[in-house]
Short mmCIF file of C-alpha atoms in Angstrom, two decimals:
data_model
loop_
_atom_site.label_atom_id
_atom_site.label_comp_id
_atom_site.label_asym_id
_atom_site.label_seq_id
_atom_site.Cartn_x
_atom_site.Cartn_y
_atom_site.Cartn_z
CA MET A 1 37.27 -23.40 -11.43
CA PHE A 2 33.85 -24.73 -10.33
CA LYS A 3 34.05 -22.83 -7.10
CA TYR A 4 34.48 -19.47 -9.04
CA LEU A 5 31.62 -20.22 -11.37
CA ILE A 6 29.34 -20.77 -8.36
CA ILE A 7 30.44 -17.45 -6.73
CA PHE A 8 29.89 -15.71 -10.21
CA SER A 9 26.49 -17.22 -10.32
CA ILE A 10 25.53 -15.99 -6.93
CA LEU A 11 26.88 -12.54 -7.61
CA SER A 12 24.85 -12.43 -10.85
CA ILE A 13 21.65 -13.48 -9.09
CA GLY A 14 22.17 -10.82 -6.55
CA LEU A 15 22.80 -8.12 -9.07
CA THR A 16 19.77 -9.15 -11.24
CA ASN A 17 17.28 -9.14 -8.37
CA ALA A 18 18.58 -6.09 -6.48
CA ALA A 19 15.68 -3.95 -5.20
CA VAL A 20 15.05 -0.58 -6.51
CA ILE A 21 15.77 1.85 -3.64
CA TRP A 22 14.30 5.55 -3.51
CA THR A 23 17.17 7.95 -2.80
CA GLY A 24 15.45 11.32 -3.53
CA ASP A 25 18.82 12.56 -4.90
CA SER A 26 17.28 14.66 -7.55
CA ASN A 27 13.80 15.97 -6.19
CA SER A 28 10.66 14.50 -4.73
CA ASP A 29 9.09 13.40 -7.95
CA ILE A 30 8.08 9.69 -7.92
CA PHE A 31 8.33 9.51 -11.56
CA ASP A 32 11.98 10.83 -11.84
CA GLY A 33 14.34 7.97 -12.41
CA ALA A 34 17.33 10.05 -11.05
CA ASN A 35 15.66 9.57 -7.59
CA TYR A 36 16.14 5.72 -7.50
CA ASN A 37 19.13 3.33 -7.24
CA GLY A 38 18.98 -0.03 -8.86
CA LEU A 39 16.81 0.56 -11.87
CA PRO A 40 17.59 -1.75 -14.69
CA GLY A 41 20.09 -0.38 -17.15
CA GLY A 42 18.41 1.32 -20.16
CA LEU A 43 15.17 1.74 -18.30
CA GLU A 44 13.88 5.37 -18.73
CA LEU A 45 11.41 5.66 -15.80
CA GLY A 46 8.24 7.72 -16.34
CA PRO A 47 4.58 7.43 -15.96
CA ASN A 48 3.11 3.98 -16.92
CA VAL A 49 6.52 2.59 -17.32
CA THR A 50 6.84 -0.88 -15.70
CA ILE A 51 9.47 -1.48 -13.06
CA SER A 52 9.99 -5.18 -12.90
CA ASP A 53 11.63 -5.24 -9.39
CA ASN A 54 10.80 -4.64 -5.86
CA VAL A 55 10.76 -0.93 -4.85
CA THR A 56 11.47 0.40 -1.44
CA PHE A 57 10.80 3.85 0.07
CA ASN A 58 12.60 4.25 3.36
CA ASN A 59 11.97 7.55 5.61
CA ALA A 60 11.19 9.30 2.31
CA THR A 61 9.20 12.34 1.33
CA VAL A 62 7.76 11.82 -2.09
CA THR A 63 5.24 13.53 -4.31
CA ILE A 64 2.99 12.35 -7.16
CA PRO A 65 3.00 15.31 -9.44
CA GLN A 66 0.39 16.21 -12.09
CA VAL A 67 1.47 15.00 -15.46
CA THR A 68 -0.34 14.96 -18.72
CA GLY A 69 -3.40 12.64 -18.74
CA GLN A 70 -4.07 10.25 -15.87
CA GLN A 71 -0.84 8.22 -15.15
CA ARG A 72 0.50 5.85 -12.47
CA LEU A 73 3.82 4.64 -11.02
CA GLN A 74 3.51 1.14 -12.56
CA VAL A 75 5.26 -2.13 -10.97
CA GLY A 76 5.10 -5.57 -12.54
CA SER A 77 3.15 -8.38 -11.19
CA GLY A 78 4.58 -10.35 -8.29
CA PHE A 79 6.75 -7.63 -7.02
CA VAL A 80 6.42 -5.66 -3.71
CA VAL A 81 6.53 -2.00 -3.16
CA THR A 82 7.42 -1.16 0.46
CA VAL A 83 6.57 2.32 1.87
CA ASN A 84 8.14 2.43 5.31
CA GLY A 85 8.24 5.48 7.59
CA SER A 86 7.51 7.60 4.61
CA ASN A 87 5.14 10.28 3.30
CA ILE A 88 3.92 10.06 -0.22
CA SER A 89 1.48 12.72 -1.39
CA LEU A 90 -0.19 14.21 -4.36
CA SER A 91 1.05 17.66 -5.55
CA GLY A 92 -0.02 20.37 -7.96
CA GLY A 93 -3.60 19.10 -8.29
CA SER A 94 -2.41 15.57 -9.28
CA ASN A 95 -4.90 13.01 -10.48
CA ASP A 96 -2.22 10.27 -10.72
CA GLY A 97 -1.83 7.08 -8.81
CA PHE A 98 -0.17 3.61 -8.43
CA GLY A 99 -0.87 0.44 -10.38
CA GLY A 100 0.22 -2.74 -11.99
CA ALA A 101 0.60 -3.41 -15.63
CA PRO A 102 -2.41 -3.74 -17.75
CA GLY A 103 -4.11 -7.18 -17.55
CA SER A 104 -3.84 -7.64 -13.79
CA SER A 105 -7.01 -7.68 -11.86
CA LEU A 106 -8.16 -8.38 -8.27
CA PRO A 107 -10.06 -9.97 -6.44
CA ASN A 108 -10.62 -12.13 -9.51
CA GLY A 109 -7.90 -12.61 -12.08
CA ASN A 110 -4.07 -12.30 -12.09
CA ALA A 111 -2.61 -10.36 -9.08
CA GLY A 112 -0.49 -7.31 -9.81
CA PRO A 113 2.09 -5.77 -7.35
CA THR A 114 1.69 -5.70 -3.57
CA LEU A 115 1.82 -2.26 -1.92
CA ASP A 116 2.97 -2.49 1.82
CA ILE A 117 2.37 0.79 3.86
CA ILE A 118 4.12 0.30 7.04
CA GLY A 119 6.15 2.01 9.88
CA GLY A 120 3.89 5.12 10.42
CA SER A 121 3.71 5.93 6.71
CA GLN A 122 1.13 8.30 5.24
CA PHE A 123 0.22 7.36 1.62
CA GLU A 124 -1.88 9.42 -0.78
CA ALA A 125 -2.80 8.67 -4.37
CA PHE A 126 -5.66 9.43 -6.60
CA PHE A 127 -6.24 5.81 -7.24
CA ILE A 128 -4.83 2.29 -7.30
CA VAL A 129 -5.33 0.17 -10.34
CA ASN A 130 -4.65 -3.22 -12.14
CA GLY A 131 -4.44 -5.85 -9.46
CA VAL A 132 -2.76 -3.97 -6.63
CA ASN A 133 -3.02 -5.53 -3.12
CA MET A 134 -2.54 -2.68 -0.80
CA ASN A 135 -1.77 -3.52 2.87
CA VAL A 136 -1.82 -0.82 5.61
CA ASP A 137 -0.40 -1.63 8.96
CA GLY A 138 -1.72 -0.48 12.26
CA THR A 139 0.63 2.57 12.45
CA SER A 140 -0.05 3.96 8.96
CA SER A 141 -2.73 5.57 6.84
CA ALA A 142 -3.76 5.64 3.24
CA THR A 143 -5.87 8.21 1.40
CA LEU A 144 -7.39 7.84 -2.11
CA ALA A 145 -8.49 11.20 -3.50
CA GLY A 146 -10.21 10.13 -6.75
CA ALA A 147 -13.93 9.86 -7.34
CA GLY A 148 -15.76 7.12 -9.29
CA ASN A 149 -13.61 4.07 -8.78
CA PRO A 150 -10.35 4.77 -6.97
CA VAL A 151 -9.97 1.18 -5.99
CA ASN A 152 -9.98 -0.05 -9.47
CA ILE A 153 -9.81 -3.91 -9.97
CA SER A 154 -7.52 -3.97 -6.83
CA THR A 155 -7.92 -4.88 -3.08
CA ILE A 156 -7.02 -3.37 0.30
CA ASN A 157 -6.23 -4.96 3.68
CA LEU A 158 -6.11 -2.99 6.91
CA GLU A 159 -4.55 -4.02 10.08
CA THR A 160 -5.99 -2.93 13.38
CA GLY A 161 -5.37 0.73 13.80
CA ALA A 162 -4.98 1.52 10.22
CA THR A 163 -7.09 4.20 8.57
CA LEU A 164 -8.24 4.45 4.99
CA SER A 165 -9.69 7.68 3.74
CA PHE A 166 -11.65 8.37 0.58
CA THR A 167 -11.66 12.21 -0.16
CA ARG A 168 -14.46 12.06 -2.91
CA GLU A 169 -16.36 8.85 -1.84
CA THR A 170 -19.21 9.14 0.61
CA ILE A 171 -20.23 6.46 3.07
CA PRO A 172 -22.97 5.08 0.78
CA GLN A 173 -20.62 5.07 -2.24
CA PHE A 174 -17.93 3.26 -0.12
CA ASN A 175 -20.61 0.65 0.85
CA THR A 176 -21.70 0.13 -2.73
CA GLU A 177 -18.37 0.37 -4.65
CA HIS A 178 -15.60 -0.63 -2.36
CA LEU A 179 -16.66 -2.55 0.85
CA SER A 180 -16.34 -5.89 -1.07
CA LYS A 181 -12.67 -5.01 -1.99
CA VAL A 182 -11.53 -4.35 1.66
CA THR A 183 -10.50 -6.85 4.32
CA ILE A 184 -9.50 -6.26 7.94
CA ASN A 185 -6.69 -8.53 9.18
CA GLY A 186 -7.37 -10.68 6.31
CA LEU A 187 -11.12 -11.07 7.12
CA ALA A 188 -14.23 -9.68 5.51
CA ALA A 189 -14.89 -6.09 6.61
CA GLN A 190 -17.92 -5.82 8.84
CA GLU A 191 -18.99 -2.36 10.18
CA GLY A 192 -19.07 -2.28 13.95
CA VAL A 193 -17.42 -5.66 14.25
CA ASN A 194 -13.81 -4.97 12.80
CA TYR A 195 -14.14 -1.36 11.38
CA THR A 196 -15.89 1.91 11.83
CA ILE A 197 -16.74 4.44 9.21
CA ASP A 198 -17.31 8.15 9.43
CA ALA A 199 -18.02 11.04 7.23
CA LEU A 200 -14.92 12.95 6.00
CA GLY A 201 -16.42 16.43 5.25
CA THR A 202 -19.42 16.39 2.84
CA THR A 203 -17.82 14.41 0.17
CA GLY A 204 -15.66 11.70 1.73
CA SER A 205 -15.48 8.93 4.26
CA ILE A 206 -12.74 7.41 6.62
CA ILE A 207 -12.53 3.84 7.73
CA THR A 208 -10.76 2.76 10.87
CA ALA A 209 -9.84 -0.74 11.56
CA ILE A 210 -10.70 -1.81 15.16
CA PRO A 211 -10.25 -4.99 17.12
CA GLU A 212 -13.06 -7.55 16.95
CA PRO A 213 -15.17 -7.78 20.08
CA SER A 214 -14.03 -11.21 20.86
CA VAL A 215 -10.45 -10.13 20.92
CA SER A 216 -11.20 -7.24 23.11
CA LEU A 217 -13.30 -9.45 25.48
CA PHE A 218 -10.29 -12.00 25.60
CA GLY A 219 -7.99 -9.27 26.68
CA ALA A 220 -10.46 -7.88 29.24
CA LEU A 221 -10.84 -11.54 30.71
CA GLY A 222 -7.17 -11.96 30.79
CA CYS A 223 -6.77 -8.69 32.73
CA ALA A 224 -9.53 -9.60 35.20
CA LEU A 225 -8.07 -13.07 35.91
CA LEU A 226 -4.60 -11.49 36.36
CA LEU A 227 -6.11 -9.05 38.91
CA LEU A 228 -7.91 -11.98 40.78
CA ARG A 229 -4.67 -13.85 41.13
CA ARG A 230 -2.88 -10.92 42.50
CA ARG A 231 -5.58 -10.38 45.18
CA ARG A 232 -5.29 -14.01 46.22
#
């Protein structure tokens, strides 16, 4: 009897902590609950409705449509949203985005959800808000289309090779409003040291994470030593 209780408990834990998976069975709308498996029973997904679970987008094509007001896909604190090999983009003039529940705040305060953009993904939103920690790997890119404060009480980390674009934030605006919110490989962002920044048209900017000079020099020295050994 005790053995069966243990098995039942394990199954129960697995069911209650199962990740929410994007299927796209209905359409490409990120707010449509019919496009997901694993949503908690009774949860009617919509803008600003909190998903209290991990969410995964694998090889998906997803749109963030224009809805009434300025809304977001909302995920609870401590959960991870993984965007892997996927394309998430704004559609229909959308000014909507991604965020945590109200009350979360970074870099100071309670952290909200983590947003991992990996595996060659392209992610576009109008903004991130409420304690989001967005990580972009070296094969992926992120674009924030909003003006004013598209990185709102949230933080961004870029791995070497990643790009971060602001459609409506110029280079001076990025330096004033967002530089302190961005890290490169977990370290403070320093122009010319671990990132470059260029104008994106007349209204925007694009940041590219680059290897630090010491890392590049170490690699060059290693290659030189290898060549010397081969010549000997």
